[in-house]
CSV table of C-alpha atoms in Angstrom, one decimal:
chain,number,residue,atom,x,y,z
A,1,UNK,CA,3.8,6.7,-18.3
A,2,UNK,CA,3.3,3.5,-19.2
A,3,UNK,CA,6.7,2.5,-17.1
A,4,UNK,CA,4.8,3.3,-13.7
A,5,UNK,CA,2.9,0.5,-13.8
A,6,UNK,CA,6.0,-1.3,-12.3
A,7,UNK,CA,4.9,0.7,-9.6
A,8,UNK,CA,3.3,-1.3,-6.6
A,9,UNK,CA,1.0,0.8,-4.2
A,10,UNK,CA,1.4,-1.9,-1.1
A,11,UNK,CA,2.6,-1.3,1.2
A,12,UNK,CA,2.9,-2.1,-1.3
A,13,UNK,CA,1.4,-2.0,-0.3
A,14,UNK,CA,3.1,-0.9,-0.5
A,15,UNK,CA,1.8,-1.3,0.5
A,16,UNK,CA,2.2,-2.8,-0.5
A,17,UNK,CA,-0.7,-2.9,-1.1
A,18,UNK,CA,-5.5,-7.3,-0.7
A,19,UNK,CA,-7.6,-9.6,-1.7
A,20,UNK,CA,-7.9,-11.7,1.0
A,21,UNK,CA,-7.5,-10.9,4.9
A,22,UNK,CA,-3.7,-9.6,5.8
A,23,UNK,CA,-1.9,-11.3,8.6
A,24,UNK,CA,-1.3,-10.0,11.8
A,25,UNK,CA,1.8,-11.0,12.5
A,26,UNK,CA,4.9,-9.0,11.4
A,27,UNK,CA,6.0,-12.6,9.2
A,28,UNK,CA,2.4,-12.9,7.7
A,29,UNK,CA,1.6,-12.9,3.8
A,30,UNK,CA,-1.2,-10.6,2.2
A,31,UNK,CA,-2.9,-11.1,-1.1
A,32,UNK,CA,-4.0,-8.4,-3.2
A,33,UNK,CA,-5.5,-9.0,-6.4
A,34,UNK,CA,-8.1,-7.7,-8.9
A,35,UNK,CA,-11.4,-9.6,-9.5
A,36,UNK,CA,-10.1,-12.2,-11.5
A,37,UNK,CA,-11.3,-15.9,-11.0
A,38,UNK,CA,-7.8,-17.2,-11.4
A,39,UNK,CA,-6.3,-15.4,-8.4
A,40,UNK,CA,-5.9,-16.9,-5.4
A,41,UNK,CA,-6.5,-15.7,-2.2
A,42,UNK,CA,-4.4,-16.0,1.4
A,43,UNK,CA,-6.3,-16.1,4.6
A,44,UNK,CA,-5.0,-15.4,7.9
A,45,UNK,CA,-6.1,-13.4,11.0
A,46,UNK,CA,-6.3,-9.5,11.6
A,47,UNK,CA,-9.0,-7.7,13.6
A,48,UNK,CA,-11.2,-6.1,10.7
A,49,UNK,CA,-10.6,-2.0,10.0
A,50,UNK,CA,-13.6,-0.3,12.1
A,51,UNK,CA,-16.3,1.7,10.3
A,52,UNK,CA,-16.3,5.6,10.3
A,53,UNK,CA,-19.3,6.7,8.7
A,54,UNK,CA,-19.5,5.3,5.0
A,55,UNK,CA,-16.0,4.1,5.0
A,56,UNK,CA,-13.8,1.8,7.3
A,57,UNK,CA,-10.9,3.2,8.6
A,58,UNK,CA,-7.1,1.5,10.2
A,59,UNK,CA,-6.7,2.1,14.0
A,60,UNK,CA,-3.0,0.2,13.5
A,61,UNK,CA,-0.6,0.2,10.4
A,62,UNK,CA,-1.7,-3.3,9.7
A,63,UNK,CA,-5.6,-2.5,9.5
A,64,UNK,CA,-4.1,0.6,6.8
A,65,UNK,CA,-2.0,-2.3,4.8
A,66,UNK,CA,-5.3,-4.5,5.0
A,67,UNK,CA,-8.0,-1.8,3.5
A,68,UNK,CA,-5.5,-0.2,1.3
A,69,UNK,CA,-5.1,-3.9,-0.2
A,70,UNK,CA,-8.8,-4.5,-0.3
A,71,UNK,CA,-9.5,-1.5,-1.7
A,72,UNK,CA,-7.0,-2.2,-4.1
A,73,UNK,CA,-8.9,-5.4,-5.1
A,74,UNK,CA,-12.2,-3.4,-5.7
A,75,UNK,CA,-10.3,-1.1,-8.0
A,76,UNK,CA,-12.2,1.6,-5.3
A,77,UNK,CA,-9.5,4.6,-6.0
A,78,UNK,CA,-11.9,6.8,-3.9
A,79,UNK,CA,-11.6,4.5,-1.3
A,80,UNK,CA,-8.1,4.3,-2.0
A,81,UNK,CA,-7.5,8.0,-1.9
A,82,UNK,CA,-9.1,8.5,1.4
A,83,UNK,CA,-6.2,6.2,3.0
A,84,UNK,CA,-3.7,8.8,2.3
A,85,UNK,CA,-3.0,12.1,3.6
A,86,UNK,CA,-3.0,15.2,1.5
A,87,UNK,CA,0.5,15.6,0.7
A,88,UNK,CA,1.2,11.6,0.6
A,89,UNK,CA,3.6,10.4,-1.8
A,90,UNK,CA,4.0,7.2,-3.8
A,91,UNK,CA,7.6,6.3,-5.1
A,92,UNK,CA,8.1,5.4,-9.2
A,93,UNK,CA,9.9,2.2,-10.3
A,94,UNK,CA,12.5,5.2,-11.9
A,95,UNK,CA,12.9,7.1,-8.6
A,96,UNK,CA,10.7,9.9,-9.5
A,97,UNK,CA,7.6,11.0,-6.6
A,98,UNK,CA,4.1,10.9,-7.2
A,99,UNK,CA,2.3,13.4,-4.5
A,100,UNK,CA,-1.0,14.8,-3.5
A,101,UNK,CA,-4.1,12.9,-3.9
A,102,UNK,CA,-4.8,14.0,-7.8
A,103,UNK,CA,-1.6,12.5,-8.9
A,104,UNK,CA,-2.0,9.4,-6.9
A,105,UNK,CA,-5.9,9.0,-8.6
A,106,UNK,CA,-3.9,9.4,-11.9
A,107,UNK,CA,-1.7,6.6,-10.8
A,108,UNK,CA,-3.6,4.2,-9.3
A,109,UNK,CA,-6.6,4.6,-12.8
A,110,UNK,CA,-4.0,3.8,-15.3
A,111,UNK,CA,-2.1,1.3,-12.6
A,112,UNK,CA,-4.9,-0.9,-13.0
A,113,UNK,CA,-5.4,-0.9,-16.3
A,114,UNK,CA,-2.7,-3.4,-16.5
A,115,UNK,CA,-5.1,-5.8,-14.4
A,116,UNK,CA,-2.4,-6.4,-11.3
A,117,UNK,CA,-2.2,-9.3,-9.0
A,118,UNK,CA,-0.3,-8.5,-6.3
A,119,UNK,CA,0.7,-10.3,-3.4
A,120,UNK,CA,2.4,-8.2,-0.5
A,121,UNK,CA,4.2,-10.4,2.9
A,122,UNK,CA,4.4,-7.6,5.1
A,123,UNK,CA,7.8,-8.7,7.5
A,124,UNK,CA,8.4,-6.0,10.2
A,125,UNK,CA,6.2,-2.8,11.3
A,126,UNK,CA,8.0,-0.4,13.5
A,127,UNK,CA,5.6,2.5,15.3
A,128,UNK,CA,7.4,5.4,16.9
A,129,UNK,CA,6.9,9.2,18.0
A,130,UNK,CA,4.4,10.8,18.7
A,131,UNK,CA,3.2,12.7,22.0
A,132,UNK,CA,1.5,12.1,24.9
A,133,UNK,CA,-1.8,13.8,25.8
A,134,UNK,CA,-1.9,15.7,28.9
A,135,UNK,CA,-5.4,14.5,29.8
A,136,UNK,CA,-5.1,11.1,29.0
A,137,UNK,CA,-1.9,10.2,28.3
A,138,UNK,CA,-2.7,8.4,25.2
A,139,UNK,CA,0.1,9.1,22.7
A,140,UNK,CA,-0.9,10.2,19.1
A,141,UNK,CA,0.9,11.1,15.9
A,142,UNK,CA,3.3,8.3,15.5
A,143,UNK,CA,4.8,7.2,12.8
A,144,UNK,CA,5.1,3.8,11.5
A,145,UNK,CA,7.5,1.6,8.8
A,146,UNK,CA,6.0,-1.0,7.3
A,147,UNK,CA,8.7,-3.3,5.7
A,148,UNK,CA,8.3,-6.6,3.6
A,149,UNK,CA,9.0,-8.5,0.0
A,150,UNK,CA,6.1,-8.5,-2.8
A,151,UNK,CA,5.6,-10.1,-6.0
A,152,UNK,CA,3.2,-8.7,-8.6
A,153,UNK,CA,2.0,-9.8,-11.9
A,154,UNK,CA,0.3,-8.0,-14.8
A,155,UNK,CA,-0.3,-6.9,-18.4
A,156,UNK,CA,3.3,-5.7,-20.0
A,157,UNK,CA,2.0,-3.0,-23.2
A,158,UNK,CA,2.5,-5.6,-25.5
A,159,UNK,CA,-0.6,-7.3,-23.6
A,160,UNK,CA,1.7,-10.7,-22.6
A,161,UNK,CA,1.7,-11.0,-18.4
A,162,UNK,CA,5.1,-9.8,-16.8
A,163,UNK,CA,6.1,-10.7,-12.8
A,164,UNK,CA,8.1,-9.0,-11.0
A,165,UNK,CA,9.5,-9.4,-7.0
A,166,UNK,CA,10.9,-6.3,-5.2
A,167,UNK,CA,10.9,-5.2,-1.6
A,168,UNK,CA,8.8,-2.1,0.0
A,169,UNK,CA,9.2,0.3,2.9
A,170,UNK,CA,5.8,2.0,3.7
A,171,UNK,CA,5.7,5.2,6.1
A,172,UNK,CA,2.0,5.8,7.6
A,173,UNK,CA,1.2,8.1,10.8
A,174,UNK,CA,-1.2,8.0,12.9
A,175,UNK,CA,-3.7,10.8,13.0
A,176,UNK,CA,-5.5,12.5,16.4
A,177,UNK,CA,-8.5,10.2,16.1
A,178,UNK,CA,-6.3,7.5,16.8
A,179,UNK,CA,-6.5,6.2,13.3
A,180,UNK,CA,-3.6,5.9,10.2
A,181,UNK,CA,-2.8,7.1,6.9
A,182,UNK,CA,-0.1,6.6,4.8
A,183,UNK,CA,2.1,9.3,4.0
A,184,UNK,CA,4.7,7.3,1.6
A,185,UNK,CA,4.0,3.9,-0.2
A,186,UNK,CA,8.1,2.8,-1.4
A,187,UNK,CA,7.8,-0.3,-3.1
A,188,UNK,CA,11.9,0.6,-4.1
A,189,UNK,CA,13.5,1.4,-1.1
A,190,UNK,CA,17.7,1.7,-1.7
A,191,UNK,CA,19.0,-2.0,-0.7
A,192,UNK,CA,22.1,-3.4,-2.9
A,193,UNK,CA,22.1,-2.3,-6.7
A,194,UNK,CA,19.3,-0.4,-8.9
A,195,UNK,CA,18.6,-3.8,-10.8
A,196,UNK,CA,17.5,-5.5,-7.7
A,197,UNK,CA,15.1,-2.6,-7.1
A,198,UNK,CA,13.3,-3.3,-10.6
């Protein structure tokens, strides 16, 4: 299993996925790292995620890509976990799927033992769907992209630090409280040949 740790959760990040605030802006660049004193941090400016209880939660697809990244940083794969549906899926660097929360966990605990420093620059969000209410007219259940370039570094197996650069597609939806989870995490969508992907 060892190859999954090409694997970036961005959105990703991806998604992609921050140690450091994520930009606003669909052109804006996101840091997520581990605790590590040589990683550098981005700033730039998002509305924070609003708190639910114990935990913050995303009322917009950039809010998810911002906790999923600091939650990332933390290493918190509770935290993690509770940004994903059920039945979410996360995409391997070989093409196979890694779904349902217990197999994400699984990922993201051995993911980090390679000590990852990932930077995600989040390019274009898309949000569409959805219905209408009949009371209000607020529409719910949409569905998002979130699309953008990364670059991560960690520990290869033979303990030297490897880098790679890749681009992600992130699908979240929005739930009936208004607020978003992601239901896929592609840090290897299909654009031009399998090498570029890796």
């Amino acid at each position: 299993m060892h190859g999954i740790k090409r694997t970036l959760p961005v959105a990703t990040i991806t998604i992609f996925l921050a140690a450091g605030s994520f930009a606003g802006s669909a052109s804006g660049q996101a840091e997520v790292t581990h605790a590590s004193p040589a990683a550098t941090k981005s700033t730039a400016t998002m509305t924070p995620a609003h708190t639910r209880g114990t935990r913050a939660t995303a009322e917009t697809p950039a809010e998810l890509l911002q906790l999923l990244g600091e939650r990332i940083k933390a290493k918190d794969v509770d935290g993690i976990i509770a940004l994903h549906e059920p039945e979410a899926a996360i995409v391997n660097y070989d093409g196979s799927i890694i779904r349902g929360h217990k197999n994400i966990r699984a990922f993201y605990v051995e993911w980090f033992n390679s000590d990852p420093v990932l930077t995600v620059n989040p390019r274009q969000t898309v949000v569409a769907g959805g219905k209408r209410g009949l009371l209000d007219g607020t529409v719910r259940g949409r569905t998002a992209a979130i699309m953008g370039d990364y670059t991560l570094e960690q520990t290869a197996p033979d303990g030297t630090r490897e880098s790679f650069t890749g681009n992600f597609c992130d699908t979240v939806h929005e739930q009936l409280d208004g607020t978003w989870l992601y239901v896929q995490d592609n840090p290897y969508p299909p654009h031009g040949s399998q090498q570029h992907a890796h």
